[in-house]
GROMACS .gro file of C-alpha atoms in nm:
model
  252
    1UNK     CA    1   1.056  -2.523   0.876
    2UNK     CA    2   1.049  -2.649   0.516
    3UNK     CA    3   1.227  -2.565   0.192
    4UNK     CA    4   0.936  -2.327   0.132
    5UNK     CA    5   1.016  -2.132   0.449
    6UNK     CA    6   0.895  -2.113   0.808
    7UNK     CA    7   0.528  -2.132   0.910
    8UNK     CA    8   0.459  -1.990   1.253
    9UNK     CA    9   0.175  -1.822   1.443
   10UNK     CA   10   0.183  -1.640   1.776
   11UNK     CA   11  -0.144  -1.609   1.971
   12UNK     CA   12  -0.242  -1.378   2.255
   13UNK     CA   13  -0.570  -1.365   2.442
   14UNK     CA   14  -0.634  -1.105   2.711
   15UNK     CA   15  -0.925  -1.117   2.958
   16UNK     CA   16  -1.050  -0.910   3.248
   17UNK     CA   17  -0.939  -1.105   3.556
   18UNK     CA   18  -1.224  -0.972   3.773
   19UNK     CA   19  -0.980  -0.810   4.019
   20UNK     CA   20  -0.902  -0.490   3.831
   21UNK     CA   21  -0.632  -0.647   3.616
   22UNK     CA   22  -0.587  -0.841   3.291
   23UNK     CA   23  -0.504  -1.211   3.259
   24UNK     CA   24  -0.345  -1.384   2.961
   25UNK     CA   25  -0.502  -1.732   2.931
   26UNK     CA   26  -0.339  -1.770   2.589
   27UNK     CA   27   0.022  -1.664   2.528
   28UNK     CA   28   0.163  -1.898   2.269
   29UNK     CA   29   0.452  -1.836   2.030
   30UNK     CA   30   0.602  -2.057   1.760
   31UNK     CA   31   0.935  -2.069   1.577
   32UNK     CA   32   1.070  -1.717   1.533
   33UNK     CA   33   0.775  -1.563   1.719
   34UNK     CA   34   0.838  -1.583   2.093
   35UNK     CA   35   0.608  -1.405   2.340
   36UNK     CA   36   0.704  -1.285   2.688
   37UNK     CA   37   0.484  -1.122   2.951
   38UNK     CA   38   0.657  -0.829   3.116
   39UNK     CA   39   0.576  -0.651   3.442
   40UNK     CA   40   0.326  -0.369   3.402
   41UNK     CA   41   0.251  -0.242   3.753
   42UNK     CA   42  -0.104  -0.150   3.653
   43UNK     CA   43  -0.435  -0.290   3.523
   44UNK     CA   44  -0.298  -0.367   3.175
   45UNK     CA   45  -0.110  -0.676   3.064
   46UNK     CA   46   0.211  -0.613   2.871
   47UNK     CA   47   0.353  -0.855   2.618
   48UNK     CA   48   0.683  -0.838   2.432
   49UNK     CA   49   0.730  -1.004   2.094
   50UNK     CA   50   1.084  -1.141   2.080
   51UNK     CA   51   1.235  -1.253   1.749
   52UNK     CA   52   1.389  -1.594   1.818
   53UNK     CA   53   1.528  -1.628   1.464
   54UNK     CA   54   1.622  -1.403   1.173
   55UNK     CA   55   1.344  -1.303   0.944
   56UNK     CA   56   1.096  -1.296   0.795
   57UNK     CA   57   1.291  -1.455   0.510
   58UNK     CA   58   1.178  -1.537   0.158
   59UNK     CA   59   0.897  -1.793   0.163
   60UNK     CA   60   0.815  -1.749   0.535
   61UNK     CA   61   0.454  -1.728   0.650
   62UNK     CA   62   0.433  -1.561   0.991
   63UNK     CA   63   0.122  -1.448   1.176
   64UNK     CA   64   0.031  -1.282   1.505
   65UNK     CA   65  -0.323  -1.307   1.643
   66UNK     CA   66  -0.444  -1.111   1.945
   67UNK     CA   67  -0.787  -1.103   2.110
   68UNK     CA   68  -0.880  -0.857   2.382
   69UNK     CA   69  -1.196  -0.930   2.579
   70UNK     CA   70  -1.442  -0.687   2.745
   71UNK     CA   71  -1.272  -0.485   3.019
   72UNK     CA   72  -0.924  -0.620   2.937
   73UNK     CA   73  -0.628  -0.395   2.860
   74UNK     CA   74  -0.335  -0.519   2.653
   75UNK     CA   75  -0.015  -0.346   2.541
   76UNK     CA   76   0.209  -0.525   2.289
   77UNK     CA   77   0.560  -0.420   2.188
   78UNK     CA   78   0.865  -0.585   2.039
   79UNK     CA   79   1.216  -0.626   2.171
   80UNK     CA   80   1.385  -0.507   1.851
   81UNK     CA   81   1.320  -0.407   1.493
   82UNK     CA   82   1.198  -0.672   1.250
   83UNK     CA   83   1.423  -0.711   0.945
   84UNK     CA   84   1.287  -0.858   0.622
   85UNK     CA   85   1.571  -1.049   0.451
   86UNK     CA   86   1.602  -1.234   0.118
   87UNK     CA   87   1.667  -1.582   0.262
   88UNK     CA   88   1.745  -1.898   0.065
   89UNK     CA   89   1.388  -1.991  -0.025
   90UNK     CA   90   1.243  -1.817  -0.329
   91UNK     CA   91   0.924  -1.618  -0.321
   92UNK     CA   92   0.746  -1.359  -0.116
   93UNK     CA   93   0.738  -1.369   0.263
   94UNK     CA   94   0.415  -1.286   0.445
   95UNK     CA   95   0.357  -1.134   0.787
   96UNK     CA   96  -0.009  -1.120   0.890
   97UNK     CA   97  -0.157  -0.957   1.200
   98UNK     CA   98  -0.515  -1.022   1.308
   99UNK     CA   99  -0.626  -0.812   1.604
  100UNK     CA  100  -0.970  -0.829   1.767
  101UNK     CA  101  -1.087  -0.598   2.046
  102UNK     CA  102  -1.425  -0.645   2.218
  103UNK     CA  103  -1.654  -0.371   2.345
  104UNK     CA  104  -1.489  -0.224   2.655
  105UNK     CA  105  -1.146  -0.369   2.570
  106UNK     CA  106  -0.831  -0.169   2.499
  107UNK     CA  107  -0.530  -0.254   2.281
  108UNK     CA  108  -0.205  -0.063   2.241
  109UNK     CA  109  -0.002  -0.213   1.955
  110UNK     CA  110   0.342  -0.048   1.955
  111UNK     CA  111   0.608  -0.266   1.788
  112UNK     CA  112   0.950  -0.147   1.676
  113UNK     CA  113   1.021  -0.066   1.312
  114UNK     CA  114   1.002  -0.306   1.019
  115UNK     CA  115   1.315  -0.276   0.803
  116UNK     CA  116   1.298  -0.383   0.438
  117UNK     CA  117   1.651  -0.501   0.358
  118UNK     CA  118   1.783  -0.508   0.002
  119UNK     CA  119   1.672  -0.812  -0.196
  120UNK     CA  120   1.382  -0.898   0.035
  121UNK     CA  121   1.019  -0.935  -0.072
  122UNK     CA  122   0.764  -0.899   0.207
  123UNK     CA  123   0.388  -0.854   0.219
  124UNK     CA  124   0.244  -0.727   0.549
  125UNK     CA  125  -0.127  -0.739   0.626
  126UNK     CA  126  -0.281  -0.593   0.942
  127UNK     CA  127  -0.653  -0.649   0.995
  128UNK     CA  128  -0.814  -0.501   1.306
  129UNK     CA  129  -1.172  -0.570   1.418
  130UNK     CA  130  -1.322  -0.346   1.687
  131UNK     CA  131  -1.658  -0.371   1.860
  132UNK     CA  132  -1.864  -0.104   2.033
  133UNK     CA  133  -1.654   0.108   2.266
  134UNK     CA  134  -1.325  -0.073   2.201
  135UNK     CA  135  -1.018   0.150   2.229
  136UNK     CA  136  -0.718   0.118   1.999
  137UNK     CA  137  -0.372   0.267   1.962
  138UNK     CA  138  -0.193   0.112   1.664
  139UNK     CA  139   0.150   0.223   1.540
  140UNK     CA  140   0.319   0.103   1.224
  141UNK     CA  141   0.670   0.211   1.118
  142UNK     CA  142   0.863   0.098   0.811
  143UNK     CA  143   1.221   0.172   0.707
  144UNK     CA  144   1.321   0.114   0.345
  145UNK     CA  145   1.671  -0.033   0.340
  146UNK     CA  146   1.950  -0.035   0.590
  147UNK     CA  147   2.220   0.235   0.588
  148UNK     CA  148   2.358   0.278   0.236
  149UNK     CA  149   2.134   0.006   0.096
  150UNK     CA  150   1.849   0.005  -0.154
  151UNK     CA  151   1.525  -0.135  -0.011
  152UNK     CA  152   1.363  -0.463  -0.091
  153UNK     CA  153   1.005  -0.487  -0.213
  154UNK     CA  154   0.750  -0.414   0.060
  155UNK     CA  155   0.373  -0.427   0.030
  156UNK     CA  156   0.169  -0.323   0.333
  157UNK     CA  157  -0.207  -0.323   0.384
  158UNK     CA  158  -0.389  -0.194   0.692
  159UNK     CA  159  -0.761  -0.247   0.748
  160UNK     CA  160  -0.950  -0.123   1.055
  161UNK     CA  161  -1.319  -0.208   1.103
  162UNK     CA  162  -1.561  -0.115   1.383
  163UNK     CA  163  -1.885  -0.309   1.422
  164UNK     CA  164  -1.848  -0.430   1.064
  165UNK     CA  165  -1.796  -0.080   0.924
  166UNK     CA  166  -1.465   0.002   0.758
  167UNK     CA  167  -1.282   0.296   0.917
  168UNK     CA  168  -0.962   0.258   0.715
  169UNK     CA  169  -0.843   0.035   0.431
  170UNK     CA  170  -0.521   0.133   0.259
  171UNK     CA  171  -0.229  -0.032   0.083
  172UNK     CA  172   0.117   0.087  -0.012
  173UNK     CA  173   0.381  -0.084  -0.226
  174UNK     CA  174   0.745   0.027  -0.230
  175UNK     CA  175   1.073  -0.094  -0.375
  176UNK     CA  176   1.169  -0.290  -0.688
  177UNK     CA  177   0.869  -0.399  -0.891
  178UNK     CA  178   0.627  -0.163  -0.714
  179UNK     CA  179   0.406   0.061  -0.929
  180UNK     CA  180   0.592   0.357  -1.074
  181UNK     CA  181   0.605   0.677  -0.874
  182UNK     CA  182   0.626   0.520  -0.527
  183UNK     CA  183   0.942   0.722  -0.454
  184UNK     CA  184   0.822   1.038  -0.625
  185UNK     CA  185   0.696   1.367  -0.480
  186UNK     CA  186   0.334   1.248  -0.463
  187UNK     CA  187   0.416   0.946  -0.243
  188UNK     CA  188   0.741   0.920  -0.042
  189UNK     CA  189   0.930   1.218  -0.188
  190UNK     CA  190   1.261   1.038  -0.145
  191UNK     CA  191   1.212   0.960   0.225
  192UNK     CA  192   1.310   0.620   0.359
  193UNK     CA  193   1.108   0.604   0.684
  194UNK     CA  194   0.730   0.605   0.686
  195UNK     CA  195   0.478   0.544   0.958
  196UNK     CA  196   0.124   0.583   1.076
  197UNK     CA  197  -0.069   0.596   1.397
  198UNK     CA  198  -0.434   0.497   1.428
  199UNK     CA  199  -0.622   0.593   1.745
  200UNK     CA  200  -0.981   0.490   1.810
  201UNK     CA  201  -1.165   0.604   2.122
  202UNK     CA  202  -1.521   0.705   2.206
  203UNK     CA  203  -1.421   1.061   2.300
  204UNK     CA  204  -1.355   1.139   1.934
  205UNK     CA  205  -1.722   1.080   1.855
  206UNK     CA  206  -1.826   1.409   2.018
  207UNK     CA  207  -1.499   1.601   1.987
  208UNK     CA  208  -1.294   1.481   1.687
  209UNK     CA  209  -0.956   1.649   1.630
  210UNK     CA  210  -0.943   1.876   1.325
  211UNK     CA  211  -0.746   1.775   1.018
  212UNK     CA  212  -0.413   1.956   1.011
  213UNK     CA  213  -0.045   1.925   0.924
  214UNK     CA  214   0.180   1.826   1.215
  215UNK     CA  215   0.516   1.882   1.046
  216UNK     CA  216   0.629   1.931   0.686
  217UNK     CA  217   0.574   1.563   0.607
  218UNK     CA  218   0.319   1.462   0.872
  219UNK     CA  219  -0.055   1.510   0.896
  220UNK     CA  220  -0.353   1.427   1.116
  221UNK     CA  221  -0.673   1.312   0.944
  222UNK     CA  222  -1.005   1.232   1.120
  223UNK     CA  223  -1.162   0.906   1.000
  224UNK     CA  224  -1.529   0.819   0.953
  225UNK     CA  225  -1.592   0.713   1.312
  226UNK     CA  226  -1.436   0.791   1.652
  227UNK     CA  227  -1.089   0.758   1.502
  228UNK     CA  228  -0.794   0.956   1.372
  229UNK     CA  229  -0.505   0.868   1.143
  230UNK     CA  230  -0.160   1.024   1.170
  231UNK     CA  231   0.074   0.967   0.876
  232UNK     CA  232   0.438   1.071   0.864
  233UNK     CA  233   0.747   1.055   0.643
  234UNK     CA  234   1.102   1.113   0.764
  235UNK     CA  235   1.461   1.067   0.645
  236UNK     CA  236   1.531   0.818   0.926
  237UNK     CA  237   1.365   0.603   1.191
  238UNK     CA  238   1.466   0.828   1.483
  239UNK     CA  239   1.288   1.135   1.348
  240UNK     CA  240   0.988   0.929   1.244
  241UNK     CA  241   0.945   0.797   1.598
  242UNK     CA  242   0.977   1.146   1.741
  243UNK     CA  243   0.696   1.276   1.518
  244UNK     CA  244   0.464   0.984   1.598
  245UNK     CA  245   0.539   1.006   1.971
  246UNK     CA  246   0.447   1.375   1.972
  247UNK     CA  247   0.115   1.293   1.811
  248UNK     CA  248   0.054   1.003   2.048
  249UNK     CA  249   0.115   1.216   2.354
  250UNK     CA  250  -0.120   1.484   2.224
  251UNK     CA  251  -0.405   1.250   2.129
  252UNK     CA  252  -0.402   1.017   2.430
   0.00000   0.00000   0.00000
């Protein structure tokens, strides 16, 4: 840790163990990013991301890298919500995720919500590289402000690529200093919880789900490839999770 904030990277590597299961030759956390393997009772490996310190705070640079090899199955969650806080150091905090899934590998990325507390300034970047028949379930949930609190500034970018071809590349900025209209009827419409679910699997190549609304503020959209995107807005994190879980159960 320095006066400029914390620098930390957590790394996960999952491989087919040759016995019908998944091994984790690399499971390495730093600073506030602690990793724990949890019992799965099946062929997949399960990892929990445990926040060992508060944050991300202003000036922090945090990153999570995960690689899933051919035939390996990995499910990653988090023990609690992540709260972006102002901190003592000035400047933007960054939280970068780099996920790589080989042909025949499978990754379920299901962390708890990210909460943008008042006064914070956080930029989140998630870049996912898939190859061949890789399978992906990726959930992202963001809550703007704690109860009775205005949100901090939050910028989030999600990029998903398959065999070098972009399936999804989108960015959203919310909170103080964000482009005008972010809270208006064309974007968040006053809601404070937003989330998305990206599912990539070969079955969608022949039988893609049709685009349709799921609830008043939720929709399913097929992507250019064997993938679908579910986006949702809600007044609170509980309802947001319920909507995304319904879509997850239907699509998987």
